[in-house]
mmCIF file of C-alpha atoms in Angstrom:
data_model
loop_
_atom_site.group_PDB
_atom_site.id
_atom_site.type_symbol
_atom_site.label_atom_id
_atom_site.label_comp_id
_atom_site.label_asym_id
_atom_site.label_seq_id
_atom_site.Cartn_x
_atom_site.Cartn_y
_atom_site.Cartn_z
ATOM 1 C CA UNK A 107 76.092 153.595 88.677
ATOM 2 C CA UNK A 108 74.749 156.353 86.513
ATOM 3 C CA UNK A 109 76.997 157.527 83.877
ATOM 4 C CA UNK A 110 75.122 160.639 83.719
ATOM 5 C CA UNK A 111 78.229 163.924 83.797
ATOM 6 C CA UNK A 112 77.489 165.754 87.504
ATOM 7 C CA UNK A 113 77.324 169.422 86.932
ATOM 8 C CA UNK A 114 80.495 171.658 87.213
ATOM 9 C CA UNK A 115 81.676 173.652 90.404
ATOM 10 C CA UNK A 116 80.764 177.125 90.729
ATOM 11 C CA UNK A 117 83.506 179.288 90.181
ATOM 12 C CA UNK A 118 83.915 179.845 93.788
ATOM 13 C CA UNK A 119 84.384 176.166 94.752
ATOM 14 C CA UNK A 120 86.552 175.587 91.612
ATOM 15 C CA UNK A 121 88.881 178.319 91.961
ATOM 16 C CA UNK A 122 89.546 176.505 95.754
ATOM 17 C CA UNK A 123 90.798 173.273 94.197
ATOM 18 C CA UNK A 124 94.091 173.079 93.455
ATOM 19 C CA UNK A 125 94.438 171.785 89.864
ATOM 20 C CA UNK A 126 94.296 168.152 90.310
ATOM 21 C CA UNK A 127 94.594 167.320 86.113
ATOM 22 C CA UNK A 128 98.176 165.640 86.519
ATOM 23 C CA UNK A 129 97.394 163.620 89.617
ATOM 24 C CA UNK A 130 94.595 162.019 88.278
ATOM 25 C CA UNK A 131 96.230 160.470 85.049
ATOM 26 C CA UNK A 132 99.329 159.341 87.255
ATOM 27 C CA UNK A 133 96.834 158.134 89.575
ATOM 28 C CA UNK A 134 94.903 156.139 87.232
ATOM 29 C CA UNK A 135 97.931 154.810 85.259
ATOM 30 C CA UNK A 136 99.835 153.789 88.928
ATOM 31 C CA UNK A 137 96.102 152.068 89.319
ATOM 32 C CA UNK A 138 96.802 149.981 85.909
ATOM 33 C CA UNK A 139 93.176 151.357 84.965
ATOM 34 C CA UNK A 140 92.487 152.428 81.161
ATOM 35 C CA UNK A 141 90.353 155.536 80.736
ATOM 36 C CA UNK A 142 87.288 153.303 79.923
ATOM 37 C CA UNK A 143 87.966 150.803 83.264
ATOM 38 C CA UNK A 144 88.466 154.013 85.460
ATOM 39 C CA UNK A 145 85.490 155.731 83.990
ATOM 40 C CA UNK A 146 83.351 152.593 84.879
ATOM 41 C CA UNK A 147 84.478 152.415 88.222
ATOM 42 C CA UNK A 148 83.856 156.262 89.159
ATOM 43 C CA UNK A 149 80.226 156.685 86.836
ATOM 44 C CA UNK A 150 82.016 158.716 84.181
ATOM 45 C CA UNK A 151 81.883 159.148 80.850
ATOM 46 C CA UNK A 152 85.517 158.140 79.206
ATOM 47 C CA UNK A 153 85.088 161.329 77.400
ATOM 48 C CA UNK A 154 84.367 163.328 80.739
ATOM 49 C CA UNK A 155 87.080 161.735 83.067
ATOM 50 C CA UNK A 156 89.440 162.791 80.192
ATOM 51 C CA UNK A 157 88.837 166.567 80.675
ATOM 52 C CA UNK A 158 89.192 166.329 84.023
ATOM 53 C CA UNK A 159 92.521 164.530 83.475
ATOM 54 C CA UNK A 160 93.420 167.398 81.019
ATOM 55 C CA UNK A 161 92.212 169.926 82.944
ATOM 56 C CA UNK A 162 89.573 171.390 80.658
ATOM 57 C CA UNK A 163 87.189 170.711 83.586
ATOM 58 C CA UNK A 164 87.481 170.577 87.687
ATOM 59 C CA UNK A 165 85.935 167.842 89.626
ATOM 60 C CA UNK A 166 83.328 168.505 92.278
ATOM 61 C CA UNK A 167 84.178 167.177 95.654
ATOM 62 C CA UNK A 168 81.891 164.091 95.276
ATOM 63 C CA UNK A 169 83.657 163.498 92.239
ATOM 64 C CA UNK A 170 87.056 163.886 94.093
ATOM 65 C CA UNK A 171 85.657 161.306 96.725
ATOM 66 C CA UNK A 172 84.753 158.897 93.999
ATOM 67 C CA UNK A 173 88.048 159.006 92.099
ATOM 68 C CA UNK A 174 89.822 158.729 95.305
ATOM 69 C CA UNK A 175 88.111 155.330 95.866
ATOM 70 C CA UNK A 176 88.630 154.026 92.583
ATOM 71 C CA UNK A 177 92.350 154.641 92.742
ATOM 72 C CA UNK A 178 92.504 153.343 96.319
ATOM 73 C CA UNK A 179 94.026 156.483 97.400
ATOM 74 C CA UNK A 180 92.547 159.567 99.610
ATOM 75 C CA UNK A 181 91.414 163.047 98.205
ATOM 76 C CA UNK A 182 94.529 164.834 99.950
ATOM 77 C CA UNK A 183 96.811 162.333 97.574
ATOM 78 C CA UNK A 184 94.373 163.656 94.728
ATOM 79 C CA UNK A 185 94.707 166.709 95.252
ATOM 80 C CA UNK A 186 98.425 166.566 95.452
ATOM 81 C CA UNK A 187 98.669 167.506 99.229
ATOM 82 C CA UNK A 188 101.913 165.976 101.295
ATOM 83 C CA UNK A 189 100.359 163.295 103.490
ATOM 84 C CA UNK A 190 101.603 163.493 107.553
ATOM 85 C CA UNK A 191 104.165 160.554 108.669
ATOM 86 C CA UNK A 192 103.251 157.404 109.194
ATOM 87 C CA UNK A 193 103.696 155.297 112.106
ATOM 88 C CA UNK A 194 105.934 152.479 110.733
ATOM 89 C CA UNK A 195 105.221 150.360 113.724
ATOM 90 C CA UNK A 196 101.759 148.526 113.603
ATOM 91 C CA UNK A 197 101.075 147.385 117.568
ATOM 92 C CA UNK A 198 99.352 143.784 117.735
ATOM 93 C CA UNK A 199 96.656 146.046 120.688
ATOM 94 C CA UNK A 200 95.836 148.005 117.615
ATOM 95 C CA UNK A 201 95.180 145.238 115.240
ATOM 96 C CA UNK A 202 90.999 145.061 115.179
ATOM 97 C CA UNK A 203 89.254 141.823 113.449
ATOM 98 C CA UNK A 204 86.966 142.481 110.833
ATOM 99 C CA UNK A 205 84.927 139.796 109.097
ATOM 100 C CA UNK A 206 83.871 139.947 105.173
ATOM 101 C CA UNK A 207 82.520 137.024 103.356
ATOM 102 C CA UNK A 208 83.515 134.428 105.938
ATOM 103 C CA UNK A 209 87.144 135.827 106.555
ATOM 104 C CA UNK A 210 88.498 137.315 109.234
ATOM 105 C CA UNK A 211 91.633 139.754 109.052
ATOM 106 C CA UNK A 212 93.613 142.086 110.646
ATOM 107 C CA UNK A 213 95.542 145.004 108.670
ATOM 108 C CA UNK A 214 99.322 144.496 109.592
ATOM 109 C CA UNK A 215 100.701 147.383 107.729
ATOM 110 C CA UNK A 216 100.075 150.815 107.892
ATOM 111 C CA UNK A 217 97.183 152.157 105.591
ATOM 112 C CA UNK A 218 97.663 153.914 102.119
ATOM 113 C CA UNK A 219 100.518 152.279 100.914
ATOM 114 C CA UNK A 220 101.770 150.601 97.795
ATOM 115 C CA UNK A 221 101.312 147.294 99.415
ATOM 116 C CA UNK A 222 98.770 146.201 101.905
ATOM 117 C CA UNK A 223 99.967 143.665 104.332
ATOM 118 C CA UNK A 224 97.085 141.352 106.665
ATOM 119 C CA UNK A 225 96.846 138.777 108.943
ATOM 120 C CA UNK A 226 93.869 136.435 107.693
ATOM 121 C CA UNK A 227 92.137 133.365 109.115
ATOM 122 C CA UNK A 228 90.306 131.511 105.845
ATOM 123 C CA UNK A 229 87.280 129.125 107.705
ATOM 124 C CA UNK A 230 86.995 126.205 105.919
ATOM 125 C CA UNK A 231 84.238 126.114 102.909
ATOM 126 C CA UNK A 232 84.434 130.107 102.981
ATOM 127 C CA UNK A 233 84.878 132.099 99.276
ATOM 128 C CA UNK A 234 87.011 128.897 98.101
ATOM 129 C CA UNK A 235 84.576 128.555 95.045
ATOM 130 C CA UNK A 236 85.315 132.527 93.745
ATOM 131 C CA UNK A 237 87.539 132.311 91.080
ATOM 132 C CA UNK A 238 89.779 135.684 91.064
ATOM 133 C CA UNK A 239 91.072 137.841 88.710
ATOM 134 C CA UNK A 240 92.689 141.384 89.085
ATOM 135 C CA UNK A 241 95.642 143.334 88.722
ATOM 136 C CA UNK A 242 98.367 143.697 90.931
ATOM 137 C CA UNK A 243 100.190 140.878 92.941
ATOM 138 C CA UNK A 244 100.016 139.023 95.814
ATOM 139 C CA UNK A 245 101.995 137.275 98.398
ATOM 140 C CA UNK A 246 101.113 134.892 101.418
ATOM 141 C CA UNK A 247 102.432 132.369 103.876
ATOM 142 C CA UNK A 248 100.875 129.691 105.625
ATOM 143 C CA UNK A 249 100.981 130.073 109.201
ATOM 144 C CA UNK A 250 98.623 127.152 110.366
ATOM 145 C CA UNK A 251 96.815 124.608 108.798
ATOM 146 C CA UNK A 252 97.074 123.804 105.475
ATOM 147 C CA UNK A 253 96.077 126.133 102.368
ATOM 148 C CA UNK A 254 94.896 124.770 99.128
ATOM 149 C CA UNK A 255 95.849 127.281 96.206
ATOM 150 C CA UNK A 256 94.540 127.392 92.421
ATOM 151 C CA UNK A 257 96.575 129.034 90.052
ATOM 152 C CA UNK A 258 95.183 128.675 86.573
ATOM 153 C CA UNK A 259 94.736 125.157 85.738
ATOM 154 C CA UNK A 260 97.221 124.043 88.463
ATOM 155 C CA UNK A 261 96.407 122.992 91.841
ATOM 156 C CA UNK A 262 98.415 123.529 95.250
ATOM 157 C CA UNK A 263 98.525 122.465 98.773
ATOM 158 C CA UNK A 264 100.139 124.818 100.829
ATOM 159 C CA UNK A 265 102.089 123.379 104.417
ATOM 160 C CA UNK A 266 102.913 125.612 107.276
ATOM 161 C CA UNK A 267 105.983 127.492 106.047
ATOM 162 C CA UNK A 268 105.156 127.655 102.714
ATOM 163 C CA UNK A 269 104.792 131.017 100.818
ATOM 164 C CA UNK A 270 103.356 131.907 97.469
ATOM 165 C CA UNK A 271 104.045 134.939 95.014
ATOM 166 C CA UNK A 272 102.215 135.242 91.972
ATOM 167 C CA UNK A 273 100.924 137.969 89.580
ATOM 168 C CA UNK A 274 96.845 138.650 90.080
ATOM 169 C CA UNK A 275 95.885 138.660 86.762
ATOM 170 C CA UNK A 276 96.496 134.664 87.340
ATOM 171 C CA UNK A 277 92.901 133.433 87.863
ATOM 172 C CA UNK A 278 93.226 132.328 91.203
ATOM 173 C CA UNK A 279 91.229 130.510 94.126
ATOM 174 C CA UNK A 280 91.986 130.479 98.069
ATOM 175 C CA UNK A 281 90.741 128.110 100.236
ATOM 176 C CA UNK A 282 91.242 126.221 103.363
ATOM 177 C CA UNK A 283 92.186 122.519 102.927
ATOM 178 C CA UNK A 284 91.410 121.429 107.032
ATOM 179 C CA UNK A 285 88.322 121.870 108.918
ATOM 180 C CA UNK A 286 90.039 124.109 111.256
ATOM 181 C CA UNK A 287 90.517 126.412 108.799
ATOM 182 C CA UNK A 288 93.932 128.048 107.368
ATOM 183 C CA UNK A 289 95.726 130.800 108.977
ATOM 184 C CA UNK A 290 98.371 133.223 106.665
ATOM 185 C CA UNK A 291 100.012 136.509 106.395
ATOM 186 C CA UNK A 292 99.329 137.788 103.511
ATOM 187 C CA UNK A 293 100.614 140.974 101.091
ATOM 188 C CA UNK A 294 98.560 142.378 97.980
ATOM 189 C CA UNK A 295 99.271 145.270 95.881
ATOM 190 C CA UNK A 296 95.667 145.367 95.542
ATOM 191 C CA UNK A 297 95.868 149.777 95.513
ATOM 192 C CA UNK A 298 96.214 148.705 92.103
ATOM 193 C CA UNK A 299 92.641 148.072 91.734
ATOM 194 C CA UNK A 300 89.418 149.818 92.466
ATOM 195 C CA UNK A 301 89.474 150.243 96.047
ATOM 196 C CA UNK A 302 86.004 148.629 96.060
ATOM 197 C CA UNK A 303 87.633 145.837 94.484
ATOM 198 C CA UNK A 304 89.098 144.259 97.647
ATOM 199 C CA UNK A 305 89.480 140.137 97.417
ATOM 200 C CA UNK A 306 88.583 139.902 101.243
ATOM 201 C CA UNK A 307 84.740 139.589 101.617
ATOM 202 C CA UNK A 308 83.106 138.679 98.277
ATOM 203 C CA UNK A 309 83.800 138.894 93.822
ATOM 204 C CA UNK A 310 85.677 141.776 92.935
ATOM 205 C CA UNK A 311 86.158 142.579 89.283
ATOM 206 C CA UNK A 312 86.773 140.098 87.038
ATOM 207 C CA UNK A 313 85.565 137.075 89.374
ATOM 208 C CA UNK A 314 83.025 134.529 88.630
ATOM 209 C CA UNK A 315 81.851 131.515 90.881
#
């Protein structure tokens, strides 16, 4: 990404946005993002990002759309709007499959939360050489077939019924120990990172193979 400052609103389009200043550095900091890691992410300058977050400039709206994906949140959040109530019922009907990097998973939670809650089947041999590393935490149980967990330099092998909880910044590896493959629920607090940063599909920031 370019790191190149996009121009400033007119004066029309600024005076429309609310001031958005505060929202952003709570945003980031809920995120766990330094200026410099946030910057990155959205093709800032540190030095610009922190007049936005000060106010001394507005964001234009493709700026808006780009912060709101960094902080894994939507532009209404960033611009301090009062989202509509959420359905706190998720209907199994409503649950679509979607594939990335070998896995297949189904969102079990209601979108834009705190916590993001899935249903994932891991085929064997899929992602289980990405080593991970991220903030936030993470949560899973083994429905079927049997899960083999790294955590640091220790290795696991996860039974049906077992769960694990550990903090993300833990370099960590998932794969499936049976040919079958490995079926879990699994929680993340992965809002915490870029949005782009998802651990379904492929490296996200901070992984290596």
């Amino acid at each position: 990404m370019s790191n190149a400052e996009p121009e400033p609103l007119d004066p029309e389009a600024a005076e429309a946005l609310p001031a958005v200043a505060p929202q952003l550095r709570e945003l980031r900091r809920r995120a766990a993002l330094t200026l410099e890691a946030a910057a990155r992410a959205a093709g800032l300058s540190p030095a610009h990002l922190s007049r936005l977050e000060t106010g001394q400039r507005q964001p234009s709206l493709p700026l808006l759309l780009a912060l709101a994906r960094t902080y894994g949140t939507t532009v209404s959040e960033l611009l301090g709007e009062t989202p509509a109530d959420r359905d706190a019922v998720v209907r199994a009907v409503d649950m679509e499959p979607t594939r990335a990097g070998g896995w297949t998973y189904w969102q079990a939670g209601a979108q834009a939360r705190g916590m993001q809650a899935l249903r994932v089947h891991v085929p064997h041999g899929a992602q289980g050489d990405i080593v991970r590393v991220h903030p936030g935490e993470e949560w899973l149980y083994v429905l079927e077939g049997r899960l083999r967990l790294r955590l640091g330099d220790t290795a696991h092998t996860l039974e049906p019924g077992d769960s694990a909880h550990f903090d993300s910044l833990t370099p960590h590896r998932i794969a499936a120990a049976d040919h079958a493959g490995t079926d879990l629920l699994f929680v993340h607090t992965l809002l915490q990172s870029p949005a782009t940063a998802l651990c379904l599909g492929g490296p996200t920031m901070g992984e290596t193979r």
